[in-house]
Amino acid sequence: MTDRPTPAEAARALQEAEHRRDQVFASVQESRWVAVVCGTVLFACLAAPDFFGSEATRWTSPLLAVLSVTYAVMLNTRRGSALLGRPTRLRRKEIAPRFATIARVILLLVMAAGLAAAFIPHPGIPLPYWRTVAGVLLGGFVIVFGRRSEQALLAVARRDRTEGKDLGWAHGGR
Amino acid sequence: MAAADFDPLLLDPTRLSIVSLLSGVQWAEFAWVRESVGLSASALSKQITTLGTQGYVDIDKGYVGKRPRTWLNLSGEGRAALEAHLGALQRVVEDSRRAADTYRATDERPSHG
């Protein structure tokens, strides 16, 4: 390319930049073992009260909370991410603001539902070992579909090109 | 359009690829960038040194366990340079498109006589 690229060269360079951006989204993934460990821990914590009595929730809930916080902290640090097998960290600005808002609302609703279930008395489910069944389903889902669902969510979360004017990507940009 | 609109460093396709890749991430491991761009470690190292000297890329070295790692991230200066460069490229494409449209419109105008 010379000092002033021809229109064809400029178009090719823009395409290349877009392609590299696509590549970032496609490669945001961690090691398979992380999904296996997460799924197994989820299963163990959900199924524990069925085998060790309701006393088990005294340690399963704090354990899940501690592991969730540890995971979140690791994701936000370079060394932690490397340990999880994630070589990159996606920029927050790459995520569509609308998706981020919806995700936050859903997370808050799930947390509120969890708190409500813990403090509001409710009739037990008349199905033996229902927690184990739930653990198998949830844990199995995380192990089998965890990575694929992350990719699917990222595809939805991706900032639309027309939204990216401030990033210098949008057509008809600066 | 003045040639000054373009960043001479980013006119190189390899460097543009590296910087475009880094623009989507907060940080990336050297090995991941190498695999993504399809360069050898020494070739990428050379390009990163050039970009680092200009202040476009920050380099952070450390260890994970006993294994050495290098993380790269695009600096604010690098991001601004990329945005300006992509904007300039976009303008070249648009100017060309507009010129083609004008030419087509002139060409399609019915001739009298």
CSV table of C-alpha atoms in Angstrom, one decimal:
chain,number,residue,atom,x,y,z
A,1,MET,CA,0.0,0.0,0.0
A,2,THR,CA,1.3,3.4,-0.9
A,3,ASP,CA,1.0,6.7,1.1
A,4,ARG,CA,-2.5,7.1,-0.3
A,5,PRO,CA,-4.4,3.8,-0.8
A,6,THR,CA,-6.6,3.3,-3.8
A,7,PRO,CA,-10.3,2.8,-3.2
A,8,ALA,CA,-9.8,-1.0,-3.7
A,9,GLU,CA,-7.0,-1.1,-1.2
A,10,ALA,CA,-8.9,1.0,1.3
A,11,ALA,CA,-12.0,-1.3,1.0
A,12,ARG,CA,-9.8,-4.4,1.5
A,13,ALA,CA,-8.2,-2.8,4.6
A,14,LEU,CA,-11.6,-2.0,6.0
A,15,GLN,CA,-12.8,-5.6,5.4
A,16,GLU,CA,-9.6,-6.9,7.0
A,17,ALA,CA,-10.3,-4.8,10.1
A,18,GLU,CA,-13.9,-6.1,10.3
A,19,HIS,CA,-12.6,-9.6,9.9
A,20,ARG,CA,-10.2,-9.2,12.8
A,21,ARG,CA,-13.1,-7.9,14.9
A,22,ASP,CA,-15.2,-11.0,14.1
A,23,GLN,CA,-12.2,-13.1,15.0
A,24,VAL,CA,-12.1,-11.6,18.5
A,25,PHE,CA,-15.7,-12.7,19.2
A,26,ALA,CA,-15.2,-16.1,17.7
A,27,SER,CA,-12.2,-16.8,20.0
A,28,VAL,CA,-13.6,-15.6,23.3
A,29,GLN,CA,-13.7,-19.0,24.9
A,30,GLU,CA,-12.2,-20.8,27.9
A,31,SER,CA,-10.9,-24.3,28.4
A,32,ARG,CA,-13.3,-27.2,28.4
A,33,TRP,CA,-12.2,-28.2,31.9
A,34,VAL,CA,-13.7,-25.0,33.3
A,35,ALA,CA,-17.2,-25.9,32.0
A,36,VAL,CA,-16.7,-29.5,33.4
A,37,VAL,CA,-15.7,-28.2,36.8
A,38,CYS,CA,-18.5,-25.6,36.9
A,39,GLY,CA,-21.1,-28.1,35.9
A,40,THR,CA,-19.9,-30.7,38.5
A,41,VAL,CA,-19.8,-28.1,41.3
A,42,LEU,CA,-23.3,-26.9,40.4
A,43,PHE,CA,-24.5,-30.5,40.4
A,44,ALA,CA,-22.8,-31.3,43.7
A,45,CYS,CA,-24.2,-28.1,45.4
A,46,LEU,CA,-27.7,-28.7,44.2
A,47,ALA,CA,-27.8,-32.4,44.9
A,48,ALA,CA,-26.1,-32.2,48.4
A,49,PRO,CA,-29.3,-31.5,50.4
A,50,ASP,CA,-30.9,-34.7,49.0
A,51,PHE,CA,-28.1,-36.8,50.3
A,52,PHE,CA,-26.8,-34.9,53.4
A,53,GLY,CA,-30.1,-33.3,54.6
A,54,SER,CA,-31.2,-29.7,54.5
A,55,GLU,CA,-28.2,-28.8,56.7
A,56,ALA,CA,-26.0,-29.1,53.6
A,57,THR,CA,-27.4,-25.8,52.3
A,58,ARG,CA,-25.4,-24.1,55.1
A,59,TRP,CA,-22.2,-24.8,53.2
A,60,THR,CA,-23.4,-25.2,49.6
A,61,SER,CA,-24.7,-21.6,49.3
A,62,PRO,CA,-21.6,-19.9,50.7
A,63,LEU,CA,-19.4,-22.3,48.6
A,64,LEU,CA,-21.3,-21.3,45.4
A,65,ALA,CA,-21.1,-17.6,46.3
A,66,VAL,CA,-17.3,-17.8,47.0
A,67,LEU,CA,-16.7,-19.8,43.8
A,68,SER,CA,-18.8,-17.3,41.7
A,69,VAL,CA,-16.8,-14.3,43.1
A,70,THR,CA,-13.5,-16.1,42.6
A,71,TYR,CA,-14.4,-16.9,39.0
A,72,ALA,CA,-15.5,-13.3,38.3
A,73,VAL,CA,-12.3,-11.9,39.8
A,74,MET,CA,-10.2,-14.4,37.8
A,75,LEU,CA,-12.0,-13.3,34.6
A,76,ASN,CA,-11.0,-9.7,35.3
A,77,THR,CA,-7.3,-10.3,35.7
A,78,ARG,CA,-4.7,-11.4,33.1
A,79,ARG,CA,-3.2,-14.2,35.2
A,80,GLY,CA,-6.6,-15.4,36.3
A,81,SER,CA,-7.9,-15.5,32.7
A,82,ALA,CA,-4.7,-17.3,31.7
A,83,LEU,CA,-5.4,-20.0,34.3
A,84,LEU,CA,-8.9,-20.4,33.0
A,85,GLY,CA,-7.6,-20.8,29.5
A,86,ARG,CA,-8.9,-17.5,28.3
A,87,PRO,CA,-6.2,-15.7,26.3
A,88,THR,CA,-8.2,-12.5,25.8
A,89,ARG,CA,-10.7,-10.3,27.6
A,90,LEU,CA,-13.4,-8.7,25.4
A,91,ARG,CA,-13.7,-4.9,25.7
A,92,ARG,CA,-16.9,-3.8,27.4
A,93,LYS,CA,-17.6,-1.3,24.6
A,94,GLU,CA,-17.9,-4.2,22.2
A,95,ILE,CA,-21.1,-5.3,24.0
A,96,ALA,CA,-24.3,-3.8,22.9
A,97,PRO,CA,-25.6,-1.5,25.7
A,98,ARG,CA,-29.2,-2.9,25.3
A,99,PHE,CA,-27.9,-6.4,25.8
A,100,ALA,CA,-25.9,-5.4,28.9
A,101,THR,CA,-29.0,-3.8,30.4
A,102,ILE,CA,-31.2,-6.8,29.8
A,103,ALA,CA,-28.5,-9.1,31.2
A,104,ARG,CA,-28.2,-7.1,34.3
A,105,VAL,CA,-32.0,-7.0,34.8
A,106,ILE,CA,-32.2,-10.8,34.4
A,107,LEU,CA,-29.3,-11.3,36.8
A,108,LEU,CA,-31.0,-9.1,39.4
A,109,LEU,CA,-34.3,-11.0,38.9
A,110,VAL,CA,-32.6,-14.3,39.4
A,111,MET,CA,-30.9,-13.0,42.6
A,112,ALA,CA,-34.2,-11.6,43.9
A,113,ALA,CA,-35.9,-15.0,43.2
A,114,GLY,CA,-33.1,-16.8,45.0
A,115,LEU,CA,-33.5,-14.5,48.0
A,116,ALA,CA,-37.3,-14.8,48.0
A,117,ALA,CA,-37.0,-18.6,47.9
A,118,ALA,CA,-34.6,-18.6,50.8
A,119,PHE,CA,-36.6,-16.3,53.1
A,120,ILE,CA,-40.2,-16.8,52.1
A,121,PRO,CA,-41.8,-20.1,53.4
A,122,HIS,CA,-43.0,-22.2,50.5
A,123,PRO,CA,-44.4,-25.7,50.2
A,124,GLY,CA,-41.8,-28.3,49.3
A,125,ILE,CA,-41.9,-30.0,45.9
A,126,PRO,CA,-43.5,-33.5,46.4
A,127,LEU,CA,-40.9,-35.1,44.1
A,128,PRO,CA,-38.1,-37.2,45.7
A,129,TYR,CA,-34.6,-36.2,44.7
A,130,TRP,CA,-35.8,-33.2,42.7
A,131,ARG,CA,-32.7,-31.3,43.6
A,132,THR,CA,-30.5,-34.0,42.2
A,133,VAL,CA,-32.6,-34.0,39.0
A,134,ALA,CA,-32.2,-30.2,38.8
A,135,GLY,CA,-28.5,-30.6,39.5
A,136,VAL,CA,-28.1,-33.2,36.7
A,137,LEU,CA,-30.0,-31.0,34.2
A,138,LEU,CA,-28.3,-27.7,35.1
A,139,GLY,CA,-24.8,-29.2,35.6
A,140,GLY,CA,-25.2,-31.3,32.4
A,141,PHE,CA,-26.3,-28.2,30.5
A,142,VAL,CA,-23.2,-26.2,31.6
A,143,ILE,CA,-20.9,-29.1,30.7
A,144,VAL,CA,-22.4,-30.0,27.3
A,145,PHE,CA,-23.7,-26.7,26.1
A,146,GLY,CA,-21.9,-24.1,28.3
A,147,ARG,CA,-19.3,-23.1,25.7
A,148,ARG,CA,-21.8,-23.1,22.8
A,149,SER,CA,-24.3,-21.1,24.7
A,150,GLU,CA,-21.6,-18.5,25.5
A,151,GLN,CA,-20.8,-18.2,21.8
A,152,ALA,CA,-24.6,-17.8,21.1
A,153,LEU,CA,-24.9,-15.1,23.7
A,154,LEU,CA,-21.9,-13.3,22.4
A,155,ALA,CA,-23.4,-13.3,18.9
A,156,VAL,CA,-26.5,-11.6,20.4
A,157,ALA,CA,-24.5,-9.3,22.6
A,158,ARG,CA,-22.3,-8.0,19.8
A,159,ARG,CA,-22.6,-4.3,19.2
A,160,ASP,CA,-24.2,-3.7,15.9
A,161,ARG,CA,-21.9,-2.1,13.3
A,162,THR,CA,-24.2,0.9,13.0
A,163,GLU,CA,-23.9,1.5,16.7
A,164,GLY,CA,-20.1,1.5,16.5
A,165,LYS,CA,-19.6,5.1,15.2
A,166,ASP,CA,-17.6,6.0,18.3
A,167,LEU,CA,-15.4,3.0,17.7
A,168,GLY,CA,-14.5,4.1,14.2
A,169,TRP,CA,-16.0,1.0,12.7
A,170,ALA,CA,-19.4,2.1,11.4
A,171,HIS,CA,-20.0,2.6,7.7
A,172,GLY,CA,-20.0,6.2,6.9
A,173,GLY,CA,-17.8,6.7,10.0
A,174,ARG,CA,-15.8,9.7,10.9
B,1,MET,CA,-7.3,14.0,0.6
B,2,ALA,CA,-4.0,14.6,2.2
B,3,ALA,CA,-1.8,11.6,2.8
B,4,ALA,CA,-1.4,12.9,6.4
B,5,ASP,CA,-4.9,11.5,7.1
B,6,PHE,CA,-3.5,8.0,7.0
B,7,ASP,CA,-1.3,6.6,9.7
B,8,PRO,CA,1.9,5.5,7.9
B,9,LEU,CA,2.4,2.8,10.5
B,10,LEU,CA,-1.0,1.3,9.9
B,11,LEU,CA,-0.7,1.4,6.1
B,12,ASP,CA,1.2,-1.9,6.6
B,13,PRO,CA,-1.5,-4.6,6.4
B,14,THR,CA,0.1,-6.8,9.1
B,15,ARG,CA,0.3,-4.0,11.6
B,16,LEU,CA,-3.3,-3.0,10.7
B,17,SER,CA,-4.4,-6.6,11.4
B,18,ILE,CA,-2.7,-6.6,14.8
B,19,VAL,CA,-4.0,-3.3,15.9
B,20,SER,CA,-7.6,-4.2,14.6
B,21,LEU,CA,-7.5,-7.4,16.6
B,22,LEU,CA,-6.3,-5.7,19.7
B,23,SER,CA,-8.9,-3.0,19.4
B,24,GLY,CA,-11.7,-5.5,20.3
B,25,VAL,CA,-10.0,-6.7,23.5
B,26,GLN,CA,-8.9,-5.2,26.9
B,27,TRP,CA,-5.8,-7.4,26.6
B,28,ALA,CA,-4.6,-10.5,24.7
B,29,GLU,CA,-1.9,-13.0,25.1
B,30,PHE,CA,1.0,-12.8,22.7
B,31,ALA,CA,0.4,-16.4,21.6
B,32,TRP,CA,-3.2,-15.8,20.8
B,33,VAL,CA,-2.3,-12.7,18.7
B,34,ARG,CA,0.4,-14.8,16.9
B,35,GLU,CA,-2.1,-17.6,16.1
B,36,SER,CA,-4.9,-15.2,15.1
B,37,VAL,CA,-2.7,-13.2,12.7
B,38,GLY,CA,-0.8,-16.2,11.5
B,39,LEU,CA,2.7,-14.9,12.1
B,40,SER,CA,5.8,-16.5,13.5
B,41,ALA,CA,6.8,-15.4,17.1
B,42,SER,CA,9.8,-13.4,15.8
B,43,ALA,CA,7.8,-11.7,13.1
B,44,LEU,CA,5.1,-10.7,15.5
B,45,SER,CA,7.7,-9.6,18.1
B,46,LYS,CA,9.2,-7.3,15.5
B,47,GLN,CA,5.9,-5.7,14.6
B,48,ILE,CA,5.0,-5.3,18.3
B,49,THR,CA,8.3,-3.6,19.0
B,50,THR,CA,7.6,-1.1,16.2
B,51,LEU,CA,4.0,-0.5,17.5
B,52,GLY,CA,5.3,-0.3,21.1
B,53,THR,CA,8.0,2.2,20.2
B,54,GLN,CA,5.3,4.5,18.7
B,55,GLY,CA,3.3,4.0,21.9
B,56,TYR,CA,0.4,2.2,20.1
B,57,VAL,CA,0.7,-1.1,22.0
B,58,ASP,CA,1.5,-1.7,25.7
B,59,ILE,CA,3.4,-4.8,26.6
B,60,ASP,CA,3.1,-6.5,29.9
B,61,LYS,CA,5.3,-9.5,30.8
B,62,GLY,CA,4.7,-11.9,33.7
B,63,TYR,CA,4.4,-15.5,34.8
B,64,VAL,CA,1.5,-17.8,35.2
B,65,GLY,CA,2.9,-20.5,37.4
B,66,LYS,CA,6.3,-21.1,36.0
B,67,ARG,CA,5.5,-20.3,32.5
B,68,PRO,CA,6.3,-16.8,31.1
B,69,ARG,CA,3.5,-14.9,29.4
B,70,THR,CA,3.3,-11.7,27.5
B,71,TRP,CA,0.1,-9.7,27.3
B,72,LEU,CA,-0.6,-7.0,24.8
B,73,ASN,CA,-3.1,-4.2,24.8
B,74,LEU,CA,-3.9,-1.3,22.5
B,75,SER,CA,-3.0,2.1,24.2
B,76,GLY,CA,-5.3,5.1,24.0
B,77,GLU,CA,-3.0,6.6,21.4
B,78,GLY,CA,-3.1,3.4,19.3
B,79,ARG,CA,-6.9,3.3,19.5
B,80,ALA,CA,-7.1,7.0,18.4
B,81,ALA,CA,-4.7,6.3,15.5
B,82,LEU,CA,-6.7,3.3,14.4
B,83,GLU,CA,-10.0,5.2,14.5
B,84,ALA,CA,-8.5,8.1,12.5
B,85,HIS,CA,-6.9,5.6,10.0
B,86,LEU,CA,-10.2,3.6,9.5
B,87,GLY,CA,-12.1,6.9,9.1
B,88,ALA,CA,-9.7,8.0,6.4
B,89,LEU,CA,-10.0,4.6,4.6
B,90,GLN,CA,-13.8,4.9,4.9
B,91,ARG,CA,-13.6,8.3,3.3
B,92,VAL,CA,-11.6,7.0,0.3
B,93,VAL,CA,-14.2,4.3,-0.3
B,94,GLU,CA,-17.1,6.7,0.0
B,95,ASP,CA,-15.5,9.3,-2.2
B,96,SER,CA,-14.9,6.6,-4.8
B,97,ARG,CA,-18.5,5.4,-4.5
B,98,ARG,CA,-19.8,9.0,-4.8
B,99,ALA,CA,-17.7,9.6,-7.9
B,100,ALA,CA,-19.0,6.4,-9.5
B,101,ASP,CA,-22.6,7.4,-8.7
B,102,THR,CA,-22.1,10.8,-10.2
B,103,TYR,CA,-20.5,9.3,-13.3
B,104,ARG,CA,-23.4,6.8,-13.6
B,105,ALA,CA,-26.0,9.5,-13.2
B,106,THR,CA,-24.2,11.7,-15.9
B,107,ASP,CA,-24.0,8.7,-18.2
B,108,GLU,CA,-27.6,7.7,-17.8
B,109,ARG,CA,-28.9,11.3,-18.5
B,110,PRO,CA,-30.8,11.1,-21.9
B,111,SER,CA,-28.9,12.9,-24.6
B,112,HIS,CA,-30.8,15.5,-26.8
B,113,GLY,CA,-30.3,15.6,-30.5
